[in-house]
Short mmCIF file of C-alpha atoms and ligand atoms in Angstrom, two decimals:
data_model
loop_
_atom_site.label_atom_id
_atom_site.label_comp_id
_atom_site.label_asym_id
_atom_site.label_seq_id
_atom_site.Cartn_x
_atom_site.Cartn_y
_atom_site.Cartn_z
CA MET A 1 -2.97 25.87 -1.46
CA GLN A 2 0.47 24.76 -1.52
CA VAL A 3 1.05 20.95 -1.32
CA LEU A 4 4.11 18.94 -0.61
CA VAL A 5 3.94 15.47 -1.42
CA VAL A 6 6.42 13.03 -0.07
CA GLY A 7 8.07 9.97 -1.73
CA GLY A 8 9.04 9.21 -5.16
CA GLY A 9 7.19 6.07 -6.57
CA GLY A 10 4.27 4.95 -8.59
CA ARG A 11 1.86 5.41 -5.77
CA GLU A 12 3.22 9.16 -5.16
CA HIS A 13 2.74 9.68 -9.01
CA ALA A 14 -0.75 9.02 -8.73
CA LEU A 15 -1.45 10.94 -5.53
CA CYS A 16 0.54 13.93 -7.17
CA TRP A 17 -1.75 13.26 -10.53
CA ALA A 18 -5.16 13.40 -8.48
CA ILE A 19 -3.91 16.45 -6.38
CA ALA A 20 -2.98 18.35 -9.47
CA VAL A 21 -6.39 18.73 -10.81
CA SER A 22 -7.78 20.17 -7.66
CA PRO A 23 -8.98 23.76 -8.29
CA LEU A 24 -7.87 24.43 -4.83
CA LEU A 25 -4.32 23.80 -5.66
CA GLY A 26 -1.78 26.45 -6.02
CA LYS A 27 1.58 24.90 -6.31
CA LEU A 28 2.48 21.19 -5.81
CA TYR A 29 5.67 19.85 -4.76
CA CYS A 30 7.02 16.52 -4.42
CA ALA A 31 10.23 15.12 -2.36
CA PRO A 32 11.91 13.82 -4.06
CA GLY A 33 9.40 12.78 -6.61
CA ASN A 34 10.47 11.21 -10.14
CA PRO A 35 10.58 12.04 -13.61
CA GLY A 36 7.27 11.24 -14.32
CA ILE A 37 6.20 13.50 -11.40
CA SER A 38 8.27 16.28 -12.28
CA SER A 39 5.92 16.89 -15.24
CA ILE A 40 3.23 17.87 -12.94
CA ALA A 41 5.04 19.19 -9.66
CA GLU A 42 8.13 20.79 -8.73
CA CYS A 43 10.52 17.84 -7.46
CA VAL A 44 12.72 19.02 -4.69
CA ALA A 45 15.93 16.80 -3.90
CA ILE A 46 15.03 15.52 -0.23
CA GLY A 47 14.61 12.08 0.70
CA ALA A 48 11.16 10.79 1.95
CA GLU A 49 13.19 9.94 5.10
CA ASP A 50 14.86 13.13 5.75
CA ILE A 51 12.04 14.42 8.34
CA ALA A 52 13.99 17.61 9.29
CA GLY A 53 14.44 18.40 5.71
CA ILE A 54 10.93 17.88 4.74
CA VAL A 55 9.92 20.21 7.69
CA ALA A 56 12.41 22.94 6.94
CA PHE A 57 11.33 23.07 3.23
CA ALA A 58 7.79 23.05 4.32
CA VAL A 59 8.13 25.86 6.62
CA GLU A 60 10.28 27.87 4.07
CA LYS A 61 7.69 27.26 1.19
CA ARG A 62 4.60 27.85 3.58
CA ILE A 63 3.30 24.54 2.77
CA ASP A 64 -0.69 24.10 3.58
CA LEU A 65 -0.13 20.29 3.38
CA VAL A 66 2.27 17.73 3.71
CA VAL A 67 1.11 14.33 2.19
CA ALA A 68 2.82 11.13 3.28
CA GLY A 69 3.14 8.62 0.60
CA PRO A 70 5.26 5.90 2.18
CA GLU A 71 5.31 4.38 5.68
CA ALA A 72 8.91 5.06 6.47
CA PRO A 73 8.44 8.73 7.17
CA LEU A 74 5.35 8.29 9.29
CA THR A 75 7.11 5.79 11.35
CA LEU A 76 10.01 7.90 12.00
CA GLY A 77 7.29 10.87 13.10
CA LEU A 78 6.95 13.01 10.19
CA ALA A 79 3.31 13.99 11.13
CA ASP A 80 4.55 14.75 14.78
CA ALA A 81 7.58 16.91 13.36
CA CYS A 82 5.08 18.71 10.89
CA ALA A 83 2.69 19.44 13.66
CA ALA A 84 5.33 20.75 15.99
CA ALA A 85 6.08 23.02 13.27
CA GLY A 86 2.47 24.30 12.32
CA ILE A 87 1.91 22.38 9.51
CA LYS A 88 -0.95 20.20 8.59
CA CYS A 89 0.36 16.70 7.29
CA PHE A 90 -1.85 13.89 5.90
CA GLY A 91 -0.87 10.76 7.86
CA PRO A 92 -0.78 9.30 11.33
CA SER A 93 1.49 10.29 13.94
CA GLN A 94 4.18 7.80 14.89
CA ALA A 95 2.21 6.50 17.89
CA ALA A 96 -0.51 5.62 15.69
CA ALA A 97 1.74 4.45 12.82
CA ARG A 98 2.65 1.45 14.96
CA LEU A 99 -0.07 -0.27 13.35
CA GLU A 100 2.08 -0.94 10.46
CA GLY A 101 5.52 -0.99 12.37
CA SER A 102 4.41 -3.72 14.86
CA LYS A 103 2.12 -6.80 14.01
CA VAL A 104 1.88 -7.71 17.77
CA PHE A 105 0.68 -4.18 18.48
CA THR A 106 -1.86 -4.57 15.47
CA ARG A 107 -2.98 -7.77 16.76
CA GLU A 108 -3.36 -6.59 20.21
CA VAL A 109 -5.57 -3.34 19.06
CA ALA A 110 -7.62 -5.65 17.03
CA GLU A 111 -8.27 -7.94 19.95
CA ALA A 112 -9.16 -5.32 22.33
CA ALA A 113 -11.48 -3.83 19.44
CA GLY A 114 -12.97 -7.21 18.56
CA VAL A 115 -12.05 -7.16 15.06
CA PRO A 116 -12.16 -10.48 13.61
CA GLY A 117 -8.58 -12.23 12.45
CA ALA A 118 -6.75 -15.38 12.67
CA LYS A 119 -6.02 -17.09 15.79
CA TRP A 120 -2.69 -16.19 17.20
CA GLN A 121 -0.11 -16.36 19.82
CA ARG A 122 3.22 -14.55 20.50
CA PHE A 123 6.78 -15.90 21.19
CA ASP A 124 10.05 -14.63 22.36
CA ASP A 125 11.35 -18.15 23.00
CA PRO A 126 12.12 -20.25 19.87
CA ALA A 127 11.45 -23.32 21.56
CA LYS A 128 7.94 -22.75 22.93
CA ALA A 129 7.34 -21.12 19.44
CA ARG A 130 8.22 -24.73 18.02
CA ALA A 131 6.30 -26.53 20.74
CA TYR A 132 3.09 -24.43 19.56
CA VAL A 133 3.46 -25.31 15.81
CA ARG A 134 3.87 -28.87 16.44
CA ALA A 135 0.82 -28.52 18.82
CA GLU A 136 -1.15 -26.91 16.10
CA GLY A 137 0.10 -28.23 13.10
CA ALA A 138 0.05 -27.29 9.32
CA PRO A 139 -0.66 -25.16 7.40
CA ILE A 140 0.10 -22.31 9.66
CA VAL A 141 1.49 -18.64 9.41
CA VAL A 142 5.07 -17.56 10.87
CA LYS A 143 5.73 -13.68 11.17
CA ALA A 144 8.45 -11.57 12.25
CA ASP A 145 6.93 -9.07 14.45
CA GLY A 146 8.75 -5.91 13.26
CA LEU A 147 9.24 -4.42 9.77
CA ALA A 148 10.95 -6.86 7.26
CA ALA A 149 10.41 -5.11 3.89
CA GLY A 150 7.19 -6.97 3.06
CA LYS A 151 9.50 -10.32 3.53
CA GLY A 152 8.72 -11.46 7.55
CA VAL A 153 5.87 -13.43 6.62
CA VAL A 154 6.02 -17.47 5.83
CA VAL A 155 2.99 -19.23 4.96
CA ALA A 156 4.16 -22.80 6.08
CA SER A 157 2.42 -25.80 4.45
CA THR A 158 4.05 -28.11 6.75
CA VAL A 159 5.28 -28.15 10.33
CA GLU A 160 8.79 -28.74 9.22
CA GLU A 161 8.66 -25.81 6.89
CA ALA A 162 7.04 -23.52 10.06
CA GLU A 163 10.11 -24.86 12.35
CA ALA A 164 12.56 -23.81 9.50
CA ALA A 165 10.84 -20.49 9.41
CA ILE A 166 11.24 -20.09 13.36
CA ALA A 167 15.00 -20.79 12.82
CA ASP A 168 15.61 -18.18 10.27
CA ILE A 169 13.49 -15.48 11.79
CA MET A 170 14.29 -15.76 15.48
CA GLU A 171 17.83 -17.84 15.43
CA SER A 172 19.58 -16.78 12.51
CA ARG A 173 17.82 -13.15 12.59
CA ILE A 174 17.67 -13.00 8.91
CA HIS A 175 15.61 -9.72 9.42
CA GLY A 176 17.39 -8.58 12.23
CA GLU A 177 15.67 -7.46 15.44
CA ALA A 178 12.56 -7.44 13.67
CA GLY A 179 12.62 -11.13 14.31
CA ALA A 180 13.13 -11.05 18.23
CA THR A 181 9.44 -11.69 18.70
CA VAL A 182 7.24 -13.60 16.45
CA LEU A 183 3.65 -14.39 15.93
CA ILE A 184 2.15 -17.49 14.70
CA GLU A 185 -1.10 -17.51 13.39
CA GLU A 186 -3.97 -19.62 12.09
CA CYS A 187 -3.80 -19.92 8.12
CA LEU A 188 -6.79 -18.36 6.94
CA VAL A 189 -8.40 -19.32 3.69
CA GLY A 190 -10.11 -16.89 0.97
CA GLU A 191 -9.78 -13.97 -1.52
CA GLU A 192 -7.55 -11.68 -0.25
CA ILE A 193 -8.26 -7.79 -0.84
CA SER A 194 -6.60 -4.36 0.05
CA PHE A 195 -9.22 -2.22 1.81
CA PHE A 196 -8.69 1.56 2.03
CA ALA A 197 -10.42 4.10 4.45
CA LEU A 198 -9.98 8.06 5.12
CA CYS A 199 -9.69 8.41 8.95
CA ASP A 200 -9.93 11.62 10.61
CA GLY A 201 -9.28 10.44 13.91
CA GLU A 202 -13.19 9.44 14.73
CA THR A 203 -14.74 9.09 11.51
CA ALA A 204 -13.66 6.75 8.54
CA LEU A 205 -14.74 7.47 5.03
CA PRO A 206 -14.43 4.45 2.75
CA LEU A 207 -12.58 4.55 -0.46
CA GLY A 208 -13.27 0.97 -1.71
CA ALA A 209 -10.85 -1.79 -2.20
CA ALA A 210 -8.21 -3.42 -4.92
CA GLN A 211 -6.81 -6.63 -5.45
CA ASP A 212 -3.33 -6.78 -5.39
CA HIS A 213 -0.87 -9.49 -6.98
CA LYS A 214 2.16 -10.03 -4.78
CA ARG A 215 4.26 -12.74 -6.30
CA VAL A 216 6.35 -12.08 -9.32
CA GLY A 217 5.45 -14.68 -11.65
CA ASP A 218 2.08 -15.38 -13.76
CA GLY A 219 -0.27 -17.55 -11.92
CA ASP A 220 1.10 -16.32 -8.47
CA THR A 221 4.37 -18.45 -8.52
CA GLY A 222 7.73 -17.41 -7.56
CA PRO A 223 8.84 -14.99 -4.90
CA ASN A 224 6.71 -12.19 -2.96
CA THR A 225 7.15 -8.48 -4.35
CA GLY A 226 5.88 -5.12 -3.39
CA GLY A 227 2.97 -5.96 -5.80
CA MET A 228 3.07 -6.54 -9.53
CA GLY A 229 -0.37 -5.22 -10.30
CA ALA A 230 -3.80 -4.56 -9.11
CA TYR A 231 -7.45 -4.06 -10.19
CA SER A 232 -10.32 -2.33 -8.41
CA PRO A 233 -12.93 -2.87 -7.81
CA PRO A 234 -12.85 -6.46 -6.87
CA PRO A 235 -16.04 -8.09 -7.47
CA ALA A 236 -15.80 -9.96 -4.09
CA LEU A 237 -16.62 -6.61 -2.07
CA THR A 238 -20.36 -6.14 -2.59
CA PRO A 239 -21.93 -3.10 -0.96
CA ALA A 240 -23.01 -5.17 2.00
CA LEU A 241 -19.41 -6.49 2.46
CA GLN A 242 -17.97 -3.09 2.18
CA ALA A 243 -20.43 -2.08 5.14
CA GLN A 244 -19.60 -5.25 7.17
CA VAL A 245 -16.09 -4.45 6.95
CA MET A 246 -16.53 -0.63 7.78
CA ALA A 247 -18.66 -1.78 11.08
CA GLU A 248 -16.45 -4.98 12.07
CA ILE A 249 -13.10 -4.04 11.46
CA VAL A 250 -12.50 -0.10 10.42
CA GLN A 251 -14.63 1.79 12.92
CA PRO A 252 -13.89 -0.37 15.90
CA THR A 253 -10.13 -0.17 15.30
CA LEU A 254 -10.38 3.99 14.88
CA GLU A 255 -12.48 3.88 18.39
CA GLU A 256 -9.73 1.70 20.13
CA MET A 257 -6.93 3.85 18.95
CA SER A 258 -8.76 6.87 20.19
CA ARG A 259 -9.29 5.13 23.46
CA ARG A 260 -5.50 4.55 23.79
CA GLY A 261 -4.83 8.42 23.15
CA THR A 262 -3.50 7.81 19.72
CA PRO A 263 -6.39 8.52 17.14
CA PHE A 264 -5.76 7.23 13.98
CA LYS A 265 -5.69 10.11 11.14
CA GLY A 266 -4.62 9.53 7.33
CA VAL A 267 -5.60 6.25 5.23
CA LEU A 268 -6.11 3.05 7.01
CA PHE A 269 -5.04 -0.08 4.84
CA ALA A 270 -6.73 -2.87 5.75
CA GLY A 271 -5.37 -6.66 4.33
CA LEU A 272 -8.38 -8.49 4.39
CA MET A 273 -9.10 -12.37 4.06
CA LEU A 274 -12.54 -12.96 2.82
CA THR A 275 -13.07 -15.98 4.39
CA GLU A 276 -16.31 -18.52 4.55
CA ALA A 277 -17.27 -17.01 8.08
CA GLY A 278 -16.70 -13.44 6.87
CA PRO A 279 -14.05 -10.84 6.31
CA LYS A 280 -11.10 -11.24 8.62
CA LEU A 281 -7.89 -8.62 9.26
CA ILE A 282 -4.60 -9.85 8.25
CA GLU A 283 -2.69 -6.69 8.65
CA PHE A 284 -2.90 -3.03 8.76
CA ASN A 285 -0.84 -0.64 6.66
CA VAL A 286 -0.98 3.60 7.48
CA ARG A 287 -0.73 4.56 3.86
CA PHE A 288 -2.31 3.85 0.50
CA GLY A 289 -0.93 0.73 -1.18
CA ASP A 290 0.97 0.54 -4.42
CA PRO A 291 -0.14 -0.23 -6.86
CA GLU A 292 -3.52 -0.14 -5.47
CA CYS A 293 -3.57 3.35 -4.90
CA GLN A 294 -3.06 3.82 -8.74
CA ALA A 295 -6.13 1.67 -9.46
CA LEU A 296 -8.57 3.50 -6.80
CA LEU A 297 -7.44 7.07 -7.73
CA LEU A 298 -8.19 6.56 -11.56
CA ARG A 299 -11.59 5.76 -10.37
CA LEU A 300 -12.01 8.77 -7.98
CA ARG A 301 -14.27 11.69 -9.57
CA SER A 302 -14.12 13.83 -6.51
CA ASP A 303 -11.48 16.39 -5.63
CA LEU A 304 -9.21 14.47 -3.37
CA LEU A 305 -7.39 17.34 -1.75
CA PRO A 306 -10.24 18.80 0.58
CA ALA A 307 -10.84 15.02 1.60
CA LEU A 308 -7.24 14.92 2.52
CA PHE A 309 -7.60 18.19 4.59
CA ALA A 310 -10.50 16.57 6.43
CA SER A 311 -8.63 13.63 7.38
CA CYS A 312 -6.34 16.17 9.20
CA ASP A 313 -8.98 18.57 10.65
CA GLY A 314 -11.90 16.34 11.01
CA GLY A 315 -15.16 16.35 9.20
CA LEU A 316 -14.74 13.47 6.92
CA ASP A 317 -18.34 12.83 7.98
CA MET A 318 -19.68 15.48 5.72
CA PHE A 319 -18.02 13.74 2.73
CA ASP A 320 -19.43 11.68 0.29
CA LEU A 321 -16.72 10.74 -2.48
CA ASN A 322 -17.95 9.99 -6.04
CA TRP A 323 -16.47 7.02 -7.79
CA ASP A 324 -16.75 6.21 -11.51
CA ALA A 325 -18.76 3.08 -12.45
CA THR A 326 -15.49 2.44 -14.36
CA HIS A 327 -12.85 -0.68 -13.72
CA SER A 328 -9.38 0.05 -13.40
CA LEU A 329 -6.39 -2.53 -13.85
CA VAL A 330 -2.55 -1.37 -13.30
CA VAL A 331 0.25 -3.39 -14.47
CA VAL A 332 3.73 -3.29 -12.82
CA MET A 333 6.86 -3.15 -14.91
CA ALA A 334 9.96 -3.96 -13.32
CA ALA A 335 13.55 -4.19 -14.00
CA GLU A 336 15.05 -7.63 -14.90
CA GLY A 337 16.07 -9.08 -11.44
CA TYR A 338 13.47 -7.81 -9.44
CA PRO A 339 12.62 -8.71 -6.63
CA GLY A 340 16.44 -9.83 -6.18
CA SER A 341 19.03 -7.35 -7.55
CA PRO A 342 17.02 -5.05 -10.42
CA ARG A 343 19.32 -4.06 -13.45
CA LYS A 344 19.75 -0.35 -13.35
CA GLY A 345 20.12 2.16 -16.12
CA THR A 346 18.19 0.26 -19.02
CA GLU A 347 16.72 2.81 -21.30
CA ILE A 348 13.00 2.73 -21.70
CA LYS A 349 11.06 4.20 -24.93
CA GLY A 350 7.68 4.46 -26.16
CA LEU A 351 6.19 5.96 -23.26
CA GLU A 352 4.26 8.74 -25.67
CA ALA A 353 2.72 6.04 -27.67
CA ALA A 354 1.55 4.30 -24.40
CA ALA A 355 0.16 7.26 -23.34
CA GLU A 356 -2.00 7.78 -26.55
CA VAL A 357 -3.92 4.20 -25.79
CA PRO A 358 -7.22 5.67 -24.54
CA GLY A 359 -7.92 5.37 -21.05
CA VAL A 360 -4.34 4.91 -19.82
CA GLN A 361 -2.26 6.77 -17.61
CA VAL A 362 1.42 5.56 -17.04
CA PHE A 363 2.78 6.02 -13.62
CA HIS A 364 6.77 6.51 -12.87
CA ALA A 365 7.98 4.61 -10.13
CA GLY A 366 11.41 3.66 -10.44
CA THR A 367 12.81 6.10 -13.03
CA ALA A 368 15.23 8.33 -13.89
CA ARG A 369 16.97 10.92 -16.58
CA ARG A 370 20.21 9.86 -18.20
CA ASP A 371 22.45 13.10 -18.68
CA ASP A 372 21.56 12.77 -22.50
CA GLY A 373 17.88 13.02 -21.32
CA ALA A 374 16.95 9.24 -21.94
CA LEU A 375 14.74 8.00 -19.42
CA VAL A 376 16.17 4.91 -17.75
CA ALA A 377 15.22 2.35 -15.03
CA ASN A 378 16.48 3.13 -11.45
CA GLY A 379 14.83 0.63 -9.29
CA GLY A 380 13.00 -2.38 -8.77
CA ARG A 381 9.16 -1.45 -9.93
CA VAL A 382 9.77 0.95 -12.61
CA LEU A 383 6.42 1.76 -14.20
CA ALA A 384 2.95 1.17 -13.35
CA VAL A 385 0.70 1.09 -16.29
CA ALA A 386 -2.89 1.97 -15.47
CA GLY A 387 -6.04 1.36 -17.81
CA THR A 388 -9.82 2.03 -17.26
CA GLY A 389 -12.68 0.64 -18.87
CA LYS A 390 -16.39 0.01 -18.89
CA THR A 391 -15.55 -3.61 -17.68
CA LEU A 392 -12.62 -4.90 -16.16
CA GLN A 393 -11.63 -6.73 -19.55
CA GLU A 394 -11.60 -3.46 -21.19
CA ALA A 395 -9.42 -1.79 -18.53
CA ARG A 396 -7.19 -4.86 -19.06
CA ASP A 397 -7.12 -4.55 -22.81
CA ALA A 398 -6.24 -0.81 -22.21
CA ALA A 399 -3.41 -1.48 -20.10
CA TYR A 400 -1.83 -4.46 -21.64
CA ALA A 401 -2.05 -2.34 -25.18
CA ALA A 402 -0.16 0.44 -23.46
CA VAL A 403 2.57 -2.19 -22.10
CA ASP A 404 2.95 -3.39 -25.59
CA ALA A 405 3.49 0.39 -26.84
CA ILE A 406 6.55 0.53 -24.27
CA ASP A 407 9.82 -0.36 -25.85
CA TRP A 408 11.87 -1.71 -22.91
CA PRO A 409 13.78 -4.66 -23.30
CA GLY A 410 15.29 -4.48 -19.79
CA GLY A 411 11.97 -4.82 -18.20
CA PHE A 412 9.03 -7.49 -17.44
CA CYS A 413 5.64 -7.58 -16.14
CA ARG A 414 3.13 -10.35 -15.48
CA ARG A 415 1.08 -10.96 -18.46
CA ASP A 416 -2.35 -12.14 -16.31
CA ILE A 417 -3.08 -9.05 -13.82
CA GLY A 418 -6.93 -9.65 -12.91
CA TRP A 419 -6.91 -13.26 -14.01
CA ARG A 420 -8.78 -14.38 -10.62
CA ALA A 421 -11.67 -11.98 -11.37
CA LEU A 422 -11.82 -12.80 -15.44
P1 AMP B 1 1.46 -9.47 5.67
O1 AMP B 1 3.07 -8.94 5.50
O2 AMP B 1 1.22 -9.49 6.97
O3 AMP B 1 0.61 -8.54 4.48
O4 AMP B 1 1.81 -11.14 5.10
C1 AMP B 1 2.17 -11.24 3.66
C2 AMP B 1 0.83 -12.27 3.03
O5 AMP B 1 1.17 -13.57 3.53
C3 AMP B 1 -0.56 -11.66 3.09
O6 AMP B 1 -0.34 -10.76 1.95
C4 AMP B 1 -1.34 -12.96 2.95
O7 AMP B 1 -1.27 -13.47 1.49
C5 AMP B 1 -0.30 -13.88 3.72
N1 AMP B 1 -0.78 -13.96 5.04
C6 AMP B 1 -0.61 -13.29 6.33
N2 AMP B 1 -1.15 -13.68 7.31
C7 AMP B 1 -1.87 -14.97 7.03
C8 AMP B 1 -3.00 -15.80 7.61
N3 AMP B 1 -3.01 -15.68 8.81
N4 AMP B 1 -3.45 -16.53 6.87
C9 AMP B 1 -3.08 -16.67 5.49
N5 AMP B 1 -2.21 -16.04 4.85
C10 AMP B 1 -1.57 -15.38 5.47
N1 LIG B 2 0.87 -3.66 -2.66
C1 LIG B 2 1.19 -3.85 -1.33
C2 LIG B 2 1.48 -2.60 -0.51
O1 LIG B 2 1.54 -1.55 -0.92
O2 LIG B 2 1.86 -2.73 0.81
#
């Protein structure tokens, strides 16, 4: 089998790492990849959003499966373009990828499917949005409808804060057209987890969950990021709760997407709040989380590749994936300045020493090779240092031992990943 992974971050490094050990694999390519990925796959200089370029390459190399890492190529129609060229693609069609592209669409699907979630209303008129916020009171959540690079959500603790968010999003259009419509939601309280299921349009196979750390600073302080660390499994997700999430959230959503003529294939990522009244949906994404993917795949014992094929072809009902009884914990190392303007070009040393720590994998995210061969920072989130262990504490100790072996004065990380569970 020839496989092409699309993307070049830590999530794609972990996907390549898991696919590379499959006995079914012939050759692995990654577009565009990164220096870490280049040690296990042939990296090709095609951007993850260059749909025509990816499809042309896949046709030329007779690729058996294209695996989409990030959401952007999927929302641009990568899976549809692959299908038109007779190539299989792991990931949903453009129509099904709207589950990530539009929050209003997600809430409409969830409501039609009877999926539990926050009480919500949509508004195209800022005056009506303000009146609603005043009537409901705080805390309350204001969200831009469209994609806003993960920054379109304001959890407002006062009515004034919510009104300011309405002005910023709808009137000043700080997220552009993504803010033409807003959703105003009830504020849910509880533990937040990222839950994943492989889907073939009809059947869903649970992959379990991870807990992300969205804020940049220790103790969950400072601005939101793409994720500064994750661990798996989250202790809050009991087997009974997982069965409830599958029955009340994942399966009804698949059925509703099929009813609409846009069956969902790929990985469904449900952001959930575990409230006192049970699990409630916050959002869907149509791809693996980053760094949740790294945490999950470290615990997978089964061959991932056949399950990715089954997600395209159907037959996931015949699968039963095996997971290690171990724990995993991922620490993201970011370049100074992230999530604002990260400093590029600072040199990173000591990765060999880090990789020698037992139970550790170092995934590259935003790295590059300088002309002289040195490894340098080339993005916001630069490395994802992942540890495994028999307990979460052991996984954490391994990950931080590896972090401490890395010599990178231009980078930083949170020192408290996993604190909620420890
Ligand atoms: P989203 O971009 O939809 O993932 O939202 C970003 C973050 O805002 C989530 O990870 C939650 O922590 C928080 N959030 C979103 N919606 C709600 C809600 N209805 N209640 C409480 N927190 C929320
Ligand atoms: N870590 C959250 C995400 O990938 O969206």
